[in-house]
Amino acid sequence: MSLIGETAPHAAADLIKDGTDASFMADVIEASNDTPVIVDFWATWCGPCRQLGPSIEKAVLAAKGKVKLVKVDIDKNPQFAGQLRVQSIPAVFAFVGGKPVDGFMGALPDSQVKQFVDRIAGQAPANETDELLAMAKESLDVGDVGGAAQAYAQVLQADPANVKALGGLARCYLAGGDSERAKEIAAMAPPEARDPDLDSVRAALALAEEAPAETTEFEQRLARDANDHEARYEIAKALAGRGAWAQASDHLLHIIAADRTWNEDAARKQLITIFEAAGAGSDITRTGRRRLSSILFS
């Protein structure tokens, strides 16, 4: 019994296929360099195989593309079953990076089959793109903007639409003070694309575009009246626009503490944009969120 054709037939056919000795190298060895591949050796006369088949197919489909399944009838295709020393069936082997890494023999309960498939699905082989992106992020995190930019650019040479690389490279340009180039790079990603670096750049660019060019008047007004929320808000926008996010947050939190809903929550909305620009893991965001929570729930 096969699930192919019962649920999302096109997607299922891509994830689950019948393998042969002739196709084994392409379907299993080579394919596992990109995505883990599970091989189910079975035969039509094998009762436990009929029990295991639907269970493992269901688990593979549930993994949503993180693992593939190749089913091999050993009566018709004995070569690789022999090479892997299959002595009884069903026999299941998992391949990652062209090599067998795990497996089991005999039928297992559905829960154990799912655990096996989920474990293999989490072993996707590292590829050059992943390694370059990890290297770029590490460089950016330690302040090596030039090294990060080179790595991101290398990814984009092979994959011009890679959202992580676009977001990272835009962040590099922004860190280097070239907001125009950062804006151009960020615009190359689809509007609906989401990535932490891309979201951060977009938020920072939005803050810069909204920032007033001159604040002398607002500073004078605030000096005369500490409760002039509009003046304080405009100063906060100017600070945020040039990356002084901690100081901008202080002003916005002052407004929220005095009047939580001032100007239709303008201060809180601006504060959230600063958090997006700074990044979820930044000290500015963590400290700001704690202070905001204490104000809102006091």
mmCIF file of C-alpha atoms in Angstrom:
data_model
loop_
_atom_site.group_PDB
_atom_site.id
_atom_site.type_symbol
_atom_site.label_atom_id
_atom_site.label_comp_id
_atom_site.label_asym_id
_atom_site.label_seq_id
_atom_site.Cartn_x
_atom_site.Cartn_y
_atom_site.Cartn_z
ATOM 1 C CA MET A 1 0.000 0.000 0.000
ATOM 2 C CA SER A 2 1.349 3.437 -0.911
ATOM 3 C CA LEU A 3 0.324 6.940 0.069
ATOM 4 C CA ILE A 4 1.460 8.305 -3.296
ATOM 5 C CA GLY A 5 -1.569 9.758 -5.021
ATOM 6 C CA GLU A 6 -3.632 9.987 -1.842
ATOM 7 C CA THR A 7 -2.228 13.236 -0.459
ATOM 8 C CA ALA A 8 -0.747 16.023 -2.600
ATOM 9 C CA PRO A 9 0.253 13.596 -5.416
ATOM 10 C CA HIS A 10 2.859 15.800 -7.074
ATOM 11 C CA ALA A 11 4.599 16.644 -3.804
ATOM 12 C CA ALA A 12 4.378 13.011 -2.656
ATOM 13 C CA ALA A 13 5.852 11.712 -5.907
ATOM 14 C CA ASP A 14 8.852 13.990 -5.416
ATOM 15 C CA LEU A 15 9.405 12.821 -1.838
ATOM 16 C CA ILE A 16 8.584 9.125 -2.260
ATOM 17 C CA LYS A 17 9.596 7.035 -5.223
ATOM 18 C CA ASP A 18 10.211 3.430 -6.266
ATOM 19 C CA GLY A 19 13.923 2.838 -6.687
ATOM 20 C CA THR A 20 15.893 0.361 -8.775
ATOM 21 C CA ASP A 21 19.480 -0.842 -8.868
ATOM 22 C CA ALA A 22 19.953 1.319 -11.968
ATOM 23 C CA SER A 23 18.634 4.484 -10.302
ATOM 24 C CA PHE A 24 20.104 3.896 -6.833
ATOM 25 C CA MET A 25 23.169 6.100 -7.361
ATOM 26 C CA ALA A 26 21.092 9.068 -8.531
ATOM 27 C CA ASP A 27 18.052 8.601 -6.268
ATOM 28 C CA VAL A 28 19.945 7.759 -3.082
ATOM 29 C CA ILE A 29 23.707 8.363 -3.093
ATOM 30 C CA GLU A 30 23.764 11.624 -5.071
ATOM 31 C CA ALA A 31 20.400 12.909 -3.813
ATOM 32 C CA SER A 32 21.478 12.478 -0.178
ATOM 33 C CA ASN A 33 24.138 15.128 -0.710
ATOM 34 C CA ASP A 34 21.276 17.654 -0.719
ATOM 35 C CA THR A 35 18.532 15.985 1.346
ATOM 36 C CA PRO A 36 18.629 12.926 3.646
ATOM 37 C CA VAL A 37 17.256 9.852 1.882
ATOM 38 C CA ILE A 38 15.655 6.857 3.593
ATOM 39 C CA VAL A 39 15.703 3.557 1.698
ATOM 40 C CA ASP A 40 13.054 0.933 2.458
ATOM 41 C CA PHE A 41 14.042 -2.527 1.183
ATOM 42 C CA TRP A 42 10.888 -4.640 0.853
ATOM 43 C CA ALA A 43 9.165 -7.389 -1.142
ATOM 44 C CA THR A 44 5.586 -8.085 -2.186
ATOM 45 C CA TRP A 45 5.416 -11.322 -0.177
ATOM 46 C CA CYS A 46 6.591 -9.672 3.077
ATOM 47 C CA GLY A 47 3.770 -9.078 5.578
ATOM 48 C CA PRO A 48 5.726 -6.769 7.926
ATOM 49 C CA CYS A 49 6.737 -4.729 4.863
ATOM 50 C CA ARG A 50 3.089 -3.994 4.130
ATOM 51 C CA GLN A 51 2.705 -2.844 7.739
ATOM 52 C CA LEU A 52 5.783 -0.619 7.730
ATOM 53 C CA GLY A 53 5.327 0.913 4.274
ATOM 54 C CA PRO A 54 2.345 3.206 4.945
ATOM 55 C CA SER A 55 3.770 4.202 8.331
ATOM 56 C CA ILE A 56 7.132 5.341 6.984
ATOM 57 C CA GLU A 57 5.530 7.068 3.977
ATOM 58 C CA LYS A 58 3.224 9.008 6.291
ATOM 59 C CA ALA A 59 6.153 10.120 8.450
ATOM 60 C CA VAL A 60 8.200 11.195 5.416
ATOM 61 C CA LEU A 61 5.312 13.277 4.035
ATOM 62 C CA ALA A 62 4.848 14.870 7.455
ATOM 63 C CA ALA A 63 8.512 15.977 7.377
ATOM 64 C CA LYS A 64 7.555 18.282 4.469
ATOM 65 C CA GLY A 65 10.595 17.916 2.260
ATOM 66 C CA LYS A 66 13.292 17.551 4.919
ATOM 67 C CA VAL A 67 13.779 13.890 3.998
ATOM 68 C CA LYS A 68 13.003 11.655 1.014
ATOM 69 C CA LEU A 69 12.038 7.988 0.740
ATOM 70 C CA VAL A 70 13.122 5.462 -1.891
ATOM 71 C CA LYS A 71 11.384 2.062 -1.862
ATOM 72 C CA VAL A 72 13.354 -0.849 -3.341
ATOM 73 C CA ASP A 73 11.804 -4.241 -4.130
ATOM 74 C CA ILE A 74 14.695 -6.620 -3.389
ATOM 75 C CA ASP A 75 13.282 -9.404 -5.600
ATOM 76 C CA LYS A 76 13.577 -7.151 -8.643
ATOM 77 C CA ASN A 77 16.619 -5.193 -7.460
ATOM 78 C CA PRO A 78 18.994 -7.339 -5.361
ATOM 79 C CA GLN A 79 22.297 -5.530 -6.035
ATOM 80 C CA PHE A 80 22.381 -2.822 -3.377
ATOM 81 C CA ALA A 81 20.464 -4.908 -0.841
ATOM 82 C CA GLY A 82 23.313 -7.414 -1.189
ATOM 83 C CA GLN A 83 25.996 -4.751 -0.873
ATOM 84 C CA LEU A 84 24.359 -3.475 2.316
ATOM 85 C CA ARG A 85 24.117 -7.079 3.599
ATOM 86 C CA VAL A 86 20.383 -7.055 4.023
ATOM 87 C CA GLN A 87 19.515 -10.384 5.601
ATOM 88 C CA SER A 88 15.860 -9.828 6.450
ATOM 89 C CA ILE A 89 13.161 -7.398 5.471
ATOM 90 C CA PRO A 90 11.821 -4.847 5.918
ATOM 91 C CA ALA A 91 15.241 -3.242 6.176
ATOM 92 C CA VAL A 92 15.541 0.532 6.365
ATOM 93 C CA PHE A 93 18.705 2.564 5.798
ATOM 94 C CA ALA A 94 19.186 6.331 6.020
ATOM 95 C CA PHE A 95 21.726 8.060 3.773
ATOM 96 C CA VAL A 96 23.241 11.498 4.379
ATOM 97 C CA GLY A 97 26.054 12.924 2.271
ATOM 98 C CA GLY A 98 26.204 9.771 0.158
ATOM 99 C CA LYS A 99 26.766 7.423 3.104
ATOM 100 C CA PRO A 100 24.506 5.220 5.268
ATOM 101 C CA VAL A 101 24.238 6.788 8.735
ATOM 102 C CA ASP A 102 21.410 4.922 10.482
ATOM 103 C CA GLY A 103 18.768 2.257 9.996
ATOM 104 C CA PHE A 104 16.664 -0.537 11.453
ATOM 105 C CA MET A 105 15.152 -3.899 10.495
ATOM 106 C CA GLY A 106 11.635 -5.155 11.002
ATOM 107 C CA ALA A 107 8.366 -3.302 11.451
ATOM 108 C CA LEU A 108 8.223 -0.718 14.207
ATOM 109 C CA PRO A 109 5.288 1.082 15.873
ATOM 110 C CA ASP A 110 4.215 4.305 14.172
ATOM 111 C CA SER A 111 5.632 6.409 17.011
ATOM 112 C CA GLN A 112 9.113 4.889 16.644
ATOM 113 C CA VAL A 113 8.994 5.220 12.855
ATOM 114 C CA LYS A 114 8.150 8.912 13.223
ATOM 115 C CA GLN A 115 10.996 9.406 15.707
ATOM 116 C CA PHE A 116 13.417 7.770 13.263
ATOM 117 C CA VAL A 117 12.265 9.876 10.301
ATOM 118 C CA ASP A 118 12.346 13.100 12.346
ATOM 119 C CA ARG A 119 15.853 12.298 13.539
ATOM 120 C CA ILE A 120 17.087 11.721 9.990
ATOM 121 C CA ALA A 121 15.271 14.823 8.731
ATOM 122 C CA GLY A 122 17.364 16.874 11.135
ATOM 123 C CA GLN A 123 20.639 15.638 9.615
ATOM 124 C CA ALA A 124 20.586 17.581 6.364
ATOM 125 C CA PRO A 125 24.144 17.733 5.010
ATOM 126 C CA ALA A 126 25.890 21.070 5.243
ATOM 127 C CA ASN A 127 26.469 22.685 1.878
ATOM 128 C CA GLU A 128 28.768 25.465 0.742
ATOM 129 C CA THR A 129 26.012 28.077 0.898
ATOM 130 C CA ASP A 130 25.165 27.226 4.509
ATOM 131 C CA GLU A 131 28.843 27.346 5.460
ATOM 132 C CA LEU A 132 29.351 30.729 3.781
ATOM 133 C CA LEU A 133 26.252 32.174 5.440
ATOM 134 C CA ALA A 134 27.400 30.928 8.843
ATOM 135 C CA MET A 135 30.870 32.385 8.237
ATOM 136 C CA ALA A 136 29.383 35.716 7.143
ATOM 137 C CA LYS A 137 27.122 35.974 10.193
ATOM 138 C CA GLU A 138 30.004 35.171 12.529
ATOM 139 C CA SER A 139 32.143 37.855 10.867
ATOM 140 C CA LEU A 140 29.358 40.420 11.077
ATOM 141 C CA ASP A 141 28.694 39.635 14.737
ATOM 142 C CA VAL A 142 32.345 40.325 15.649
ATOM 143 C CA GLY A 143 32.473 43.534 13.606
ATOM 144 C CA ASP A 144 34.330 42.234 10.549
ATOM 145 C CA VAL A 145 32.005 43.971 8.092
ATOM 146 C CA GLY A 146 34.362 43.550 5.128
ATOM 147 C CA GLY A 147 34.775 39.805 5.641
ATOM 148 C CA ALA A 148 31.028 39.365 6.082
ATOM 149 C CA ALA A 149 30.296 41.340 2.919
ATOM 150 C CA GLN A 150 32.686 39.168 0.883
ATOM 151 C CA ALA A 151 31.038 35.965 2.092
ATOM 152 C CA TYR A 152 27.518 37.263 1.448
ATOM 153 C CA ALA A 153 28.552 38.453 -2.026
ATOM 154 C CA GLN A 154 29.971 35.006 -2.776
ATOM 155 C CA VAL A 155 26.625 33.401 -1.895
ATOM 156 C CA LEU A 156 24.794 35.874 -4.118
ATOM 157 C CA GLN A 157 27.050 35.074 -7.076
ATOM 158 C CA ALA A 158 25.708 31.511 -7.011
ATOM 159 C CA ASP A 159 22.188 32.372 -5.800
ATOM 160 C CA PRO A 160 21.194 36.004 -6.524
ATOM 161 C CA ALA A 161 17.820 35.553 -4.817
ATOM 162 C CA ASN A 162 19.150 34.183 -1.500
ATOM 163 C CA VAL A 163 17.195 36.197 1.078
ATOM 164 C CA LYS A 164 19.625 35.607 3.946
ATOM 165 C CA ALA A 165 22.560 36.825 1.852
ATOM 166 C CA LEU A 166 20.612 39.867 0.634
ATOM 167 C CA GLY A 167 19.637 40.789 4.181
ATOM 168 C CA GLY A 168 23.166 40.232 5.462
ATOM 169 C CA LEU A 169 24.830 42.227 2.682
ATOM 170 C CA ALA A 170 22.352 45.092 3.124
ATOM 171 C CA ARG A 171 23.180 45.082 6.829
ATOM 172 C CA CYS A 172 26.897 45.275 5.965
ATOM 173 C CA TYR A 173 26.360 48.361 3.803
ATOM 174 C CA LEU A 174 24.220 49.948 6.513
ATOM 175 C CA ALA A 175 26.916 49.282 9.117
ATOM 176 C CA GLY A 176 29.407 50.907 6.768
ATOM 177 C CA GLY A 177 27.294 54.042 6.491
ATOM 178 C CA ASP A 178 26.105 53.470 2.907
ATOM 179 C CA SER A 179 22.351 53.567 3.430
ATOM 180 C CA GLU A 180 21.601 54.071 -0.273
ATOM 181 C CA ARG A 181 23.393 50.878 -1.257
ATOM 182 C CA ALA A 182 21.782 49.076 1.686
ATOM 183 C CA LYS A 183 18.383 50.177 0.414
ATOM 184 C CA GLU A 184 19.184 48.928 -3.109
ATOM 185 C CA ILE A 185 20.267 45.517 -1.837
ATOM 186 C CA ALA A 186 17.245 45.169 0.471
ATOM 187 C CA ALA A 187 14.928 46.079 -2.429
ATOM 188 C CA MET A 188 16.258 43.070 -4.371
ATOM 189 C CA ALA A 189 14.414 40.763 -1.961
ATOM 190 C CA PRO A 190 10.674 40.183 -2.502
ATOM 191 C CA PRO A 191 8.494 42.448 -0.321
ATOM 192 C CA GLU A 192 7.032 39.409 1.427
ATOM 193 C CA ALA A 193 10.470 37.898 2.193
ATOM 194 C CA ARG A 194 11.299 37.615 5.889
ATOM 195 C CA ASP A 195 14.723 37.243 7.500
ATOM 196 C CA PRO A 196 16.075 38.782 10.730
ATOM 197 C CA ASP A 197 18.847 40.759 8.986
ATOM 198 C CA LEU A 198 16.530 41.887 6.201
ATOM 199 C CA ASP A 199 13.841 42.938 8.684
ATOM 200 C CA SER A 200 16.467 44.832 10.701
ATOM 201 C CA VAL A 201 17.725 46.736 7.654
ATOM 202 C CA ARG A 202 14.223 47.579 6.488
ATOM 203 C CA ALA A 203 13.326 48.929 9.932
ATOM 204 C CA ALA A 204 16.546 50.946 10.184
ATOM 205 C CA LEU A 205 15.995 52.440 6.740
ATOM 206 C CA ALA A 206 12.420 53.350 7.657
ATOM 207 C CA LEU A 207 13.670 55.094 10.797
ATOM 208 C CA ALA A 208 16.233 57.052 8.762
ATOM 209 C CA GLU A 209 13.654 58.140 6.198
ATOM 210 C CA GLU A 210 11.254 59.406 8.875
ATOM 211 C CA ALA A 211 13.884 61.304 10.858
ATOM 212 C CA PRO A 212 13.617 65.112 10.875
ATOM 213 C CA ALA A 213 16.694 66.862 9.504
ATOM 214 C CA GLU A 214 16.656 69.678 12.091
ATOM 215 C CA THR A 215 15.785 69.375 15.792
ATOM 216 C CA THR A 216 16.842 72.717 17.263
ATOM 217 C CA GLU A 217 13.249 73.928 17.597
ATOM 218 C CA PHE A 218 12.150 70.694 19.293
ATOM 219 C CA GLU A 219 15.096 70.756 21.695
ATOM 220 C CA GLN A 220 14.219 74.332 22.694
ATOM 221 C CA ARG A 221 10.573 73.397 23.187
ATOM 222 C CA LEU A 222 11.497 70.389 25.324
ATOM 223 C CA ALA A 223 13.844 72.534 27.412
ATOM 224 C CA ARG A 224 10.898 74.830 28.182
ATOM 225 C CA ASP A 225 8.385 72.041 28.798
ATOM 226 C CA ALA A 226 9.436 68.487 29.692
ATOM 227 C CA ASN A 227 5.872 67.346 28.978
ATOM 228 C CA ASP A 228 5.933 68.473 25.346
ATOM 229 C CA HIS A 229 5.480 64.957 23.948
ATOM 230 C CA GLU A 230 5.513 66.064 20.335
ATOM 231 C CA ALA A 231 8.911 67.736 20.717
ATOM 232 C CA ARG A 232 10.294 64.707 22.561
ATOM 233 C CA TYR A 233 8.885 62.383 19.901
ATOM 234 C CA GLU A 234 10.525 64.321 17.053
ATOM 235 C CA ILE A 235 13.859 64.267 18.889
ATOM 236 C CA ALA A 236 13.481 60.511 19.371
ATOM 237 C CA LYS A 237 12.844 60.110 15.640
ATOM 238 C CA ALA A 238 15.978 62.082 14.821
ATOM 239 C CA LEU A 239 18.074 59.987 17.222
ATOM 240 C CA ALA A 240 16.650 56.744 15.835
ATOM 241 C CA GLY A 241 17.331 57.877 12.296
ATOM 242 C CA ARG A 242 21.047 58.193 12.945
ATOM 243 C CA GLY A 243 21.266 54.930 14.896
ATOM 244 C CA ALA A 244 21.224 56.297 18.451
ATOM 245 C CA TRP A 245 18.591 53.722 19.356
ATOM 246 C CA ALA A 246 19.210 53.590 23.116
ATOM 247 C CA GLN A 247 18.732 57.353 23.508
ATOM 248 C CA ALA A 248 15.692 57.322 21.224
ATOM 249 C CA SER A 249 14.190 54.482 23.283
ATOM 250 C CA ASP A 250 14.657 56.492 26.485
ATOM 251 C CA HIS A 251 12.634 59.392 25.070
ATOM 252 C CA LEU A 252 9.884 57.129 23.724
ATOM 253 C CA LEU A 253 9.579 55.214 26.992
ATOM 254 C CA HIS A 254 9.313 58.545 28.822
ATOM 255 C CA ILE A 255 6.337 59.463 26.621
ATOM 256 C CA ILE A 256 4.666 56.075 27.105
ATOM 257 C CA ALA A 257 5.100 56.273 30.877
ATOM 258 C CA ALA A 258 3.426 59.693 30.889
ATOM 259 C CA ASP A 259 0.671 58.909 28.374
ATOM 260 C CA ARG A 260 0.443 55.322 27.119
ATOM 261 C CA THR A 261 -1.832 56.049 24.162
ATOM 262 C CA TRP A 262 -0.463 59.459 23.151
ATOM 263 C CA ASN A 263 -1.042 60.271 19.470
ATOM 264 C CA GLU A 264 -2.636 56.886 18.742
ATOM 265 C CA ASP A 265 0.249 54.889 20.260
ATOM 266 C CA ALA A 266 2.829 56.698 18.105
ATOM 267 C CA ALA A 267 5.611 56.361 20.691
ATOM 268 C CA ARG A 268 5.036 52.650 21.223
ATOM 269 C CA LYS A 269 4.912 51.979 17.464
ATOM 270 C CA GLN A 270 8.166 53.876 16.955
ATOM 271 C CA LEU A 271 9.733 51.926 19.812
ATOM 272 C CA ILE A 272 8.752 48.601 18.209
ATOM 273 C CA THR A 273 10.404 49.697 14.956
ATOM 274 C CA ILE A 274 13.583 50.440 16.895
ATOM 275 C CA PHE A 275 13.452 46.950 18.391
ATOM 276 C CA GLU A 276 13.144 45.506 14.878
ATOM 277 C CA ALA A 277 16.108 47.558 13.680
ATOM 278 C CA ALA A 278 18.288 46.620 16.656
ATOM 279 C CA GLY A 279 17.374 42.932 16.436
ATOM 280 C CA ALA A 280 15.570 40.638 18.864
ATOM 281 C CA GLY A 281 18.757 39.565 20.649
ATOM 282 C CA SER A 282 20.262 43.031 21.139
ATOM 283 C CA ASP A 283 20.701 44.632 24.561
ATOM 284 C CA ILE A 284 18.669 47.606 23.340
ATOM 285 C CA THR A 285 15.690 45.394 22.540
ATOM 286 C CA ARG A 286 15.908 43.204 25.645
ATOM 287 C CA THR A 287 16.265 46.171 27.994
ATOM 288 C CA GLY A 288 13.635 48.196 26.143
ATOM 289 C CA ARG A 289 11.080 45.406 26.216
ATOM 290 C CA ARG A 290 11.579 44.894 29.952
ATOM 291 C CA ARG A 291 11.092 48.599 30.593
ATOM 292 C CA LEU A 292 8.055 48.735 28.306
ATOM 293 C CA SER A 293 6.465 45.756 30.077
ATOM 294 C CA SER A 294 7.016 47.292 33.485
ATOM 295 C CA ILE A 295 5.294 50.500 32.296
ATOM 296 C CA LEU A 296 2.356 48.776 30.618
ATOM 297 C CA PHE A 297 1.696 46.292 33.426
ATOM 298 C CA SER A 298 2.443 48.477 36.424
#
